[in-house]
Coordinates of C-alpha atoms and ligand atoms in Angstrom, one line a residue:
M1 CA 1.3 0.1 33.9
E2 CA 2.4 1.4 30.5
N3 CA 5.4 -1.3 30.6
N4 CA 2.9 -4.1 31.3
Q5 CA 1.5 -3.6 28.1
F6 CA 4.7 -4.7 26.4
N7 CA 4.7 -7.5 28.8
F8 CA 1.3 -8.9 27.6
F9 CA 2.9 -9.8 24.3
K10 CA 5.8 -11.4 25.3
S11 CA 4.2 -13.6 28.1
R12 CA 1.3 -15.9 28.0
E13 CA 1.3 -16.5 31.5
I14 CA 1.2 -12.8 32.5
N15 CA -1.7 -12.7 30.0
S16 CA -3.8 -15.5 31.7
I17 CA -3.5 -13.6 35.2
L18 CA -4.8 -10.4 33.7
K19 CA -7.1 -12.0 31.6
P20 CA -10.2 -11.1 33.7
L21 CA -9.1 -7.4 34.4
R22 CA -8.8 -7.6 30.4
E23 CA -12.3 -9.1 29.7
E24 CA -13.7 -6.4 31.7
R25 CA -12.2 -3.6 30.2
I26 CA -13.2 -5.1 26.8
V27 CA -16.6 -5.5 27.4
K28 CA -17.2 -1.9 28.2
I29 CA -15.1 -0.9 25.1
E30 CA -17.3 -3.0 22.6
K31 CA -20.5 -1.6 24.2
Y32 CA -19.6 1.8 23.4
E33 CA -18.4 0.8 20.2
N34 CA -21.4 -1.1 18.9
K35 CA -23.4 2.2 19.4
E36 CA -21.1 4.0 17.0
L37 CA -20.6 1.2 14.4
S38 CA -24.0 1.8 13.0
K39 CA -22.8 4.9 10.7
D40 CA -20.1 2.9 9.1
L41 CA -17.8 2.8 6.2
K42 CA -19.4 2.1 2.8
I43 CA -16.3 0.8 0.8
G44 CA -15.2 -2.3 1.2
V45 CA -12.1 -3.9 -0.2
F46 CA -13.3 -3.6 -3.9
G47 CA -12.6 -0.1 -5.1
W48 CA -9.9 2.2 -5.8
Y49 CA -6.3 1.3 -5.0
A50 CA -3.3 3.4 -5.8
V51 CA -1.1 0.6 -7.2
C52 CA 1.8 2.7 -9.0
P53 CA 3.6 6.1 -8.8
S54 CA 2.7 7.8 -12.1
I55 CA 6.7 8.2 -12.9
E56 CA 7.1 4.3 -12.6
L57 CA 4.9 4.0 -15.8
K58 CA 7.2 4.7 -18.7
K59 CA 5.7 5.0 -22.4
N60 CA 5.7 1.5 -24.1
K61 CA 6.6 -0.3 -20.9
L62 CA 4.3 -3.4 -19.5
H63 CA 4.1 -3.0 -15.8
F64 CA 3.2 -6.4 -14.5
F65 CA 1.6 -6.7 -10.8
S66 CA -1.2 -8.6 -9.2
L67 CA -4.2 -8.0 -6.8
Y68 CA -5.3 -10.9 -4.6
D69 CA -3.6 -13.1 -7.0
Q70 CA -4.9 -12.2 -10.0
P71 CA -2.2 -11.3 -12.4
L72 CA -2.6 -7.8 -14.0
L73 CA -0.7 -5.4 -16.5
I74 CA -0.7 -2.1 -16.8
F75 CA 0.8 0.1 -19.8
R76 CA 0.2 3.7 -21.2
D77 CA -1.5 4.0 -24.7
K78 CA -1.0 6.4 -27.3
E79 CA -3.4 8.7 -25.9
N80 CA -1.5 8.4 -22.7
N81 CA -4.7 6.7 -21.0
V82 CA -3.6 3.8 -18.5
R83 CA -4.8 0.6 -19.1
C84 CA -5.0 -2.1 -16.7
I85 CA -5.6 -5.6 -18.5
K86 CA -5.9 -9.1 -16.8
N87 CA -2.3 -10.6 -17.8
I88 CA -3.9 -13.6 -19.4
C89 CA -4.1 -13.6 -23.1
P90 CA -7.6 -14.8 -24.2
H91 CA -6.4 -17.1 -26.8
R92 CA -4.7 -19.8 -24.9
G93 CA -4.0 -18.3 -21.5
A94 CA -0.5 -17.2 -21.5
S95 CA 0.9 -14.3 -20.0
F96 CA 1.9 -10.9 -21.8
Y97 CA 5.4 -11.3 -19.9
G98 CA 7.8 -11.5 -22.6
G99 CA 5.2 -9.8 -25.1
S100 CA 5.5 -6.1 -26.3
Y101 CA 3.7 -3.1 -26.5
E102 CA 4.7 -1.1 -29.9
N103 CA 2.8 0.7 -32.2
N104 CA -0.3 0.9 -30.2
E105 CA -0.5 -2.8 -30.0
L106 CA 0.0 -5.4 -27.2
T107 CA 1.5 -8.2 -28.7
C108 CA 1.2 -11.7 -26.9
P109 CA 4.5 -13.7 -26.7
Y110 CA 2.8 -17.2 -27.6
H111 CA 1.1 -17.1 -30.8
G112 CA 1.6 -13.3 -31.7
A113 CA -1.8 -12.2 -31.2
K114 CA -2.1 -8.5 -31.1
F115 CA -4.5 -6.4 -29.5
T116 CA -5.4 -3.0 -29.4
P117 CA -5.4 -1.0 -26.1
D118 CA -9.5 -0.9 -26.1
G119 CA -8.8 -4.7 -26.3
N120 CA -9.9 -5.8 -29.7
C121 CA -7.8 -8.6 -31.3
Q122 CA -6.4 -7.5 -34.6
N123 CA -4.9 -10.5 -36.3
I124 CA -7.6 -13.1 -35.7
G125 CA -6.4 -15.2 -38.9
R126 CA -3.0 -16.0 -37.3
L127 CA -4.7 -17.5 -34.4
T128 CA -7.3 -19.7 -36.1
C129 CA -6.1 -23.1 -37.5
T130 CA -8.1 -23.3 -40.4
H131 CA -4.8 -23.4 -42.1
I132 CA -3.4 -26.6 -40.6
I133 CA -6.8 -28.4 -40.0
D134 CA -9.9 -28.1 -41.4
T135 CA -12.2 -26.6 -38.7
N136 CA -13.9 -23.6 -37.8
Y137 CA -12.2 -21.6 -35.5
E138 CA -12.9 -18.3 -36.7
E139 CA -16.4 -17.9 -35.0
Y140 CA -14.6 -18.6 -31.6
A141 CA -11.6 -16.5 -32.2
K142 CA -13.8 -13.5 -33.2
K143 CA -14.8 -13.4 -29.4
I144 CA -11.4 -13.3 -28.1
H145 CA -11.0 -9.7 -26.2
L146 CA -9.2 -8.5 -23.5
S147 CA -10.7 -7.8 -20.2
Q148 CA -9.7 -4.5 -18.3
Y149 CA -10.3 -2.9 -15.0
K150 CA -11.0 1.2 -14.8
T151 CA -7.9 3.4 -14.1
L152 CA -7.3 7.0 -13.2
E153 CA -4.3 9.1 -12.3
R154 CA -4.6 11.6 -9.3
D155 CA -2.1 13.4 -7.7
D156 CA 0.5 11.3 -9.7
Y157 CA -0.7 8.1 -8.6
I158 CA -2.2 5.4 -10.8
F159 CA -5.5 4.1 -9.5
I160 CA -7.0 0.8 -10.3
N161 CA -10.7 0.2 -9.8
Y162 CA -10.5 -3.4 -8.6
L163 CA -13.9 -5.1 -8.7
S164 CA -15.3 -8.6 -9.1
E165 CA -16.2 -7.9 -12.9
T166 CA -13.9 -6.8 -15.5
Y167 CA -14.7 -4.7 -18.8
T168 CA -14.2 -5.5 -22.4
D169 CA -15.3 -2.4 -23.7
I170 CA -13.6 0.7 -21.9
E171 CA -13.2 3.4 -24.6
T172 CA -12.8 6.1 -22.2
V173 CA -12.5 5.7 -18.5
R174 CA -15.6 7.8 -16.7
E175 CA -14.7 9.3 -13.7
D176 CA -16.0 7.7 -10.7
D177 CA -17.3 9.5 -7.3
Q178 CA -15.4 6.8 -5.0
I179 CA -12.0 7.9 -6.3
N180 CA -12.5 11.5 -4.9
K181 CA -12.4 10.1 -1.4
H182 CA -8.5 9.1 -2.1
S183 CA -7.7 12.6 -3.8
L184 CA -5.5 14.7 -1.5
S185 CA -7.0 17.9 -2.4
N186 CA -10.4 16.6 -1.3
N187 CA -8.7 15.4 1.9
G188 CA -7.7 19.0 2.6
F189 CA -4.3 19.0 1.4
D190 CA -2.8 21.5 -1.4
I191 CA 0.0 19.4 -2.6
K192 CA 1.5 21.9 -4.7
E193 CA 2.6 23.5 -1.5
Y194 CA 4.8 20.5 -0.4
A195 CA 7.9 18.9 -1.7
S196 CA 8.0 15.1 -1.4
E197 CA 9.8 11.8 -1.7
E198 CA 8.9 8.3 -2.1
V199 CA 9.5 4.7 -1.7
L200 CA 8.0 1.3 -2.7
V201 CA 8.6 -1.7 -0.3
D202 CA 7.5 -5.1 -1.0
F203 CA 6.8 -7.6 1.9
K204 CA 6.1 -11.2 2.1
C205 CA 3.4 -11.1 4.4
D206 CA -0.3 -10.5 4.9
W207 CA -1.2 -7.2 3.6
T208 CA -3.9 -6.7 6.5
R209 CA -1.1 -6.8 9.0
I210 CA 0.8 -4.0 7.4
V211 CA -2.4 -2.1 7.5
E212 CA -2.9 -2.9 11.1
N213 CA 0.7 -2.1 11.7
H214 CA 0.5 1.5 10.2
L215 CA -2.5 1.9 12.4
D216 CA -1.0 1.1 15.6
I217 CA 0.9 3.7 17.4
L218 CA 1.8 1.3 20.1
H219 CA 4.7 -0.4 18.5
I220 CA 6.2 2.7 17.1
F221 CA 7.8 3.7 20.7
W222 CA 9.4 0.2 20.9
V223 CA 10.0 -0.9 17.2
H224 CA 11.0 2.3 15.9
G225 CA 12.3 4.2 19.2
N226 CA 15.6 4.5 17.8
T227 CA 14.8 5.5 14.6
I228 CA 11.9 7.9 14.6
P229 CA 13.2 11.5 14.8
D230 CA 10.7 12.5 17.5
K231 CA 12.1 13.2 21.0
D232 CA 8.6 11.6 22.1
V233 CA 9.4 8.3 20.3
N234 CA 12.0 6.3 22.3
R235 CA 12.2 3.0 23.8
N236 CA 12.7 4.2 27.3
F237 CA 9.4 6.1 27.7
L238 CA 5.8 5.5 26.7
V239 CA 3.7 8.5 26.1
S240 CA -0.1 8.0 27.2
F241 CA -2.5 9.5 24.8
K242 CA -6.3 10.6 24.8
Q243 CA -7.8 9.2 21.4
K244 CA -10.7 11.1 19.4
I245 CA -12.4 9.0 16.9
N246 CA -14.1 10.4 13.7
I247 CA -15.8 8.0 11.6
N248 CA -17.9 8.5 8.4
K249 CA -18.9 6.6 5.3
D250 CA -15.5 7.5 3.6
Y251 CA -13.0 7.0 6.4
I252 CA -11.8 6.4 9.9
E253 CA -9.9 8.8 11.7
S254 CA -8.0 8.6 15.1
I255 CA -6.4 11.6 16.6
Y256 CA -4.0 11.4 19.1
Y257 CA -3.9 13.9 21.9
Y258 CA -1.3 14.0 24.9
K259 CA -3.0 12.9 28.1
N260 CA -1.2 15.2 30.3
D261 CA -1.6 18.2 27.7
P262 CA -5.0 17.5 25.9
S263 CA -4.8 20.8 23.5
N264 CA -1.6 19.4 22.1
E265 CA -1.9 17.0 19.3
F266 CA 0.7 14.3 18.7
I267 CA -0.6 12.5 15.4
R268 CA -3.5 12.1 13.3
I269 CA -4.1 8.7 11.3
R270 CA -6.7 8.5 8.7
F271 CA -7.5 5.3 6.7
I272 CA -9.4 5.6 3.5
P273 CA -10.5 2.0 2.5
P274 CA -9.5 -0.1 0.8
G275 CA -6.0 0.6 1.2
R276 CA -4.9 4.0 1.7
I277 CA -3.5 5.6 5.0
L278 CA -2.8 9.3 5.7
I279 CA -0.7 10.3 8.5
Y280 CA -0.5 14.0 9.6
K281 CA -0.6 16.5 12.3
G282 CA -3.2 19.3 13.0
E283 CA -5.9 20.3 10.4
P284 CA -4.9 19.0 6.9
E285 CA -4.8 22.8 5.5
K286 CA -2.1 23.5 8.4
S287 CA -0.2 20.3 8.5
R288 CA 3.6 20.6 7.7
Y289 CA 3.9 17.0 6.8
L290 CA 1.6 14.4 5.2
Q291 CA 2.5 10.7 5.1
V292 CA 0.5 8.6 2.1
L293 CA 0.8 5.0 2.6
D294 CA -0.6 2.9 -0.4
H295 CA -1.2 -1.0 0.5
I296 CA -1.6 -3.2 -2.5
P297 CA -2.7 -6.6 -1.9
L298 CA -0.6 -8.5 -4.2
G299 CA -1.6 -11.7 -3.2
N300 CA -1.4 -14.1 -0.5
N301 CA 1.4 -13.2 1.9
K302 CA 2.3 -10.7 -0.9
A303 CA 1.9 -6.8 -0.3
R304 CA 3.4 -3.7 -1.6
V305 CA 3.4 -0.4 0.1
I306 CA 4.0 3.0 -1.7
V307 CA 5.1 5.4 0.7
R308 CA 4.9 9.2 0.0
H309 CA 6.2 11.6 2.4
Y310 CA 5.1 15.2 1.6
R311 CA 6.5 18.2 3.3
K312 CA 6.3 22.0 4.0
F313 CA 9.5 22.3 5.4
M314 CA 12.9 22.3 3.4
K315 CA 11.5 22.8 0.3
N316 CA 14.5 24.3 -1.2
R317 CA 16.1 21.9 -3.8
V318 CA 19.5 23.3 -3.7
I319 CA 19.6 22.7 0.0
N320 CA 17.9 19.5 -0.3
N321 CA 20.8 18.4 -2.7
L322 CA 23.5 19.7 -0.8
I323 CA 22.6 18.2 2.6
L324 CA 21.2 14.8 0.6
F325 CA 17.8 15.0 2.1
K326 CA 15.8 12.9 -0.1
E327 CA 18.4 10.0 0.4
I328 CA 18.6 10.5 4.0
Q329 CA 14.8 10.3 4.2
R330 CA 14.7 7.5 2.0
R331 CA 16.9 5.6 4.3
T332 CA 15.0 6.3 7.2
F333 CA 12.0 4.7 5.2
Y334 CA 14.1 1.5 4.5
K335 CA 14.9 1.3 8.3
I336 CA 11.7 1.9 9.6
F337 CA 10.3 -0.8 6.9
N338 CA 12.9 -3.0 7.7
E339 CA 12.5 -2.8 11.6
D340 CA 8.7 -3.9 11.1
Y341 CA 9.2 -6.9 8.4
I342 CA 10.3 -9.7 10.5
I343 CA 7.6 -8.9 13.2
L344 CA 4.9 -8.6 10.4
K345 CA 6.3 -11.9 8.8
T346 CA 6.1 -14.0 11.7
Q347 CA 2.9 -12.4 12.7
T348 CA 1.4 -13.9 9.6
F349 CA 2.9 -17.0 9.8
N350 CA 1.5 -17.5 13.2
H351 CA -2.0 -16.4 12.0
K352 CA -2.0 -18.2 8.9
V353 CA -1.1 -21.6 10.6
G354 CA -3.5 -21.0 13.3
L355 CA -1.5 -20.4 16.0
I356 CA -3.5 -17.0 16.8
K357 CA -6.8 -15.9 16.4
N358 CA -7.9 -11.9 16.0
E359 CA -10.4 -12.6 18.9
E360 CA -7.9 -14.0 21.1
I361 CA -5.4 -11.3 20.8
K362 CA -7.4 -8.3 21.7
L363 CA -5.4 -6.0 23.6
L364 CA -4.3 -4.1 20.9
G365 CA -8.0 -4.2 19.7
E366 CA -8.4 -1.5 22.7
D367 CA -7.1 1.2 20.4
R368 CA -10.4 1.5 18.5
I369 CA -9.3 2.4 14.8
I370 CA -7.6 -1.1 14.8
K371 CA -10.9 -2.4 16.3
Y372 CA -13.0 -0.6 13.5
Y373 CA -10.3 -1.5 10.8
W374 CA -10.6 -5.4 11.7
D375 CA -14.8 -5.1 11.7
W376 CA -14.4 -3.5 8.3
Y377 CA -11.9 -5.9 6.8
K378 CA -13.9 -9.0 8.3
R379 CA -17.3 -7.8 6.9
S380 CA -15.7 -6.6 3.6
E381 CA -13.8 -9.6 2.8
E382 CA -16.9 -11.8 3.4
K383 CA -19.1 -9.7 1.3
D384 CA -16.6 -9.2 -1.6
N385 CA -14.8 -12.4 -1.6
P386 CA -11.7 -11.2 -3.2
W387 CA -9.4 -14.2 -2.6
I388 CA -11.3 -16.3 -5.1
H389 CA -8.1 -16.6 -7.3
S390 CA -5.8 -17.4 -4.3
K391 CA -7.6 -20.3 -2.9
K392 CA -7.3 -22.0 -6.0
I393 CA -3.3 -21.7 -6.5
E394 CA -0.8 -23.9 -5.0
Q395 CA 1.5 -22.9 -2.3
N396 CA 4.3 -23.4 -4.4
M397 CA 2.9 -21.5 -7.4
D398 CA 5.6 -18.9 -7.6
V399 CA 5.9 -18.2 -11.2
Y400 CA 5.2 -14.7 -10.4
D401 CA 7.3 -13.8 -7.7
K402 CA 10.1 -12.5 -9.5
L403 CA 7.9 -10.2 -11.7
I404 CA 6.2 -9.2 -8.2
F405 CA 8.6 -8.5 -6.1
K406 CA 10.4 -5.2 -6.5
Y407 CA 12.1 -4.3 -2.9
P408 CA 11.7 -7.1 -0.2
P409 CA 13.2 -5.8 2.8
E410 CA 14.6 -9.0 3.8
I411 CA 17.5 -8.8 1.2
N412 CA 18.4 -5.0 2.3
K413 CA 18.9 -4.7 -1.4
L414 CA 17.3 -1.2 -1.7
D415 CA 19.0 -0.1 1.7
I416 CA 22.3 -0.8 0.5
L417 CA 21.6 0.9 -3.0
N418 CA 20.8 4.0 -1.1
N419 CA 23.5 4.2 0.8
L420 CA 25.6 3.9 -2.0
K421 CA 23.9 6.3 -3.7
I422 CA 24.6 8.9 -0.7
I423 CA 28.4 7.6 -0.4
R424 CA 28.3 8.7 -4.3
K425 CA 26.4 11.9 -3.9
T426 CA 28.6 12.9 -1.1
F427 CA 31.7 12.6 -3.1
I428 CA 30.5 14.4 -5.8
T429 CA 29.1 17.2 -3.9
Y430 CA 31.8 17.8 -1.6
A431 CA 35.0 15.7 -2.0
S432 CA 35.5 16.1 -5.8
P433 CA 35.6 19.9 -5.6
L434 CA 37.9 19.6 -2.5
I435 CA 40.3 17.5 -4.7
L436 CA 39.8 19.7 -7.5
F437 CA 40.8 22.7 -5.6
L438 CA 44.0 21.2 -4.0
L439 CA 45.1 19.9 -7.7
L440 CA 44.5 23.6 -9.1
I441 CA 46.5 24.9 -6.3
Ligands
FES501 S1 -1.8 -17.6 -26.1 FE1 -1.6 -15.5 -26.7 S2 -1.4 -15.6 -28.5 FE2 -1.6 -17.7 -28.1
FE2_502 FE1 6.1 0.3 12.2

């Protein structure tokens, strides 16, 4: 029976033969779900996104990215507050790419407008045309001001509060209740107890597909069966689970127990909207590992994932370095993302050109966390309309591609770099002392 589930994805014929059976099962599940959906998630697609690890944002460096195709930039001001600014100069709409942040001033590369971190233009005289022609630009120029979003740093991540409106007068950023839903300590994890490693990966596919992929445990047996170091995850054998769903206004959580041993837990997956997923095992306080996946909707078919892996085992730095643990972990992450990538990319294509509709591919929707997720996304997207900029840009408008994409899995660059790093470190750690020893004797 389990094997047939894979065949569903492969064969339309089998699909149509089993359709009546499937529909019957779906009806039953939907009735049950509708009852639970009443107490639903309160956060929509607007809200706090972890967009960058703190360590990536160096002083005096402009960091460019986008959310829902809106170009943005972040930097640290003199007080070490993170500023998130629309990457559009209010003078003539140029990007700050090629500009600078020095002496606490952001300078536009086009006509040299200088802005303080809170958004005031410091050299309006430079931008007026009164010295060329006799006109009154000064009044207009006084209105030019940067637009910003609120930011906060938590657990060494930089968060942006992405909303439909921006601010022109953020002096200091006030705390926001909603950010606490993302904080790892508020989710029960004491991160001081863990060691961690991290990778950033960019995908040329729809971000919602990546979130679905991370909520989907069925695929891991097939796609990652040879990569994930768990004896129960392999291609030849599909484990059956009992699923328990916890849902409240802040998150949806799915706990998988072994069907043949219901007291034994396989994994927990917690989705905290709009973009965070926590994967761990057992109660948070006791979990020996935690994976934090932050999904960033850069734009139409462009998404970034920040993956951080916290672990209580192997905390000793010396031993970690000796067995090159961090690099080996990274290599595993890249491998896993490469395995998913081609599938997510073609799935996005099929979806975007209308070859498939979510309503037609319901089998996976039987996993209730995925059904809840899509219900949440559809409702939130309709309510918030975050893709408003995306709809206006042409498909070939790829001016931001080079700025945005960091580590696209399709060019395997990071994988190669990581492998080179392992070779270099192995040489330094093991081969060079041996050579030195041989030379000495
Ligand atoms: S567009 Fe930025 S200074 Fe003119
Ligand atoms: Fe995957």
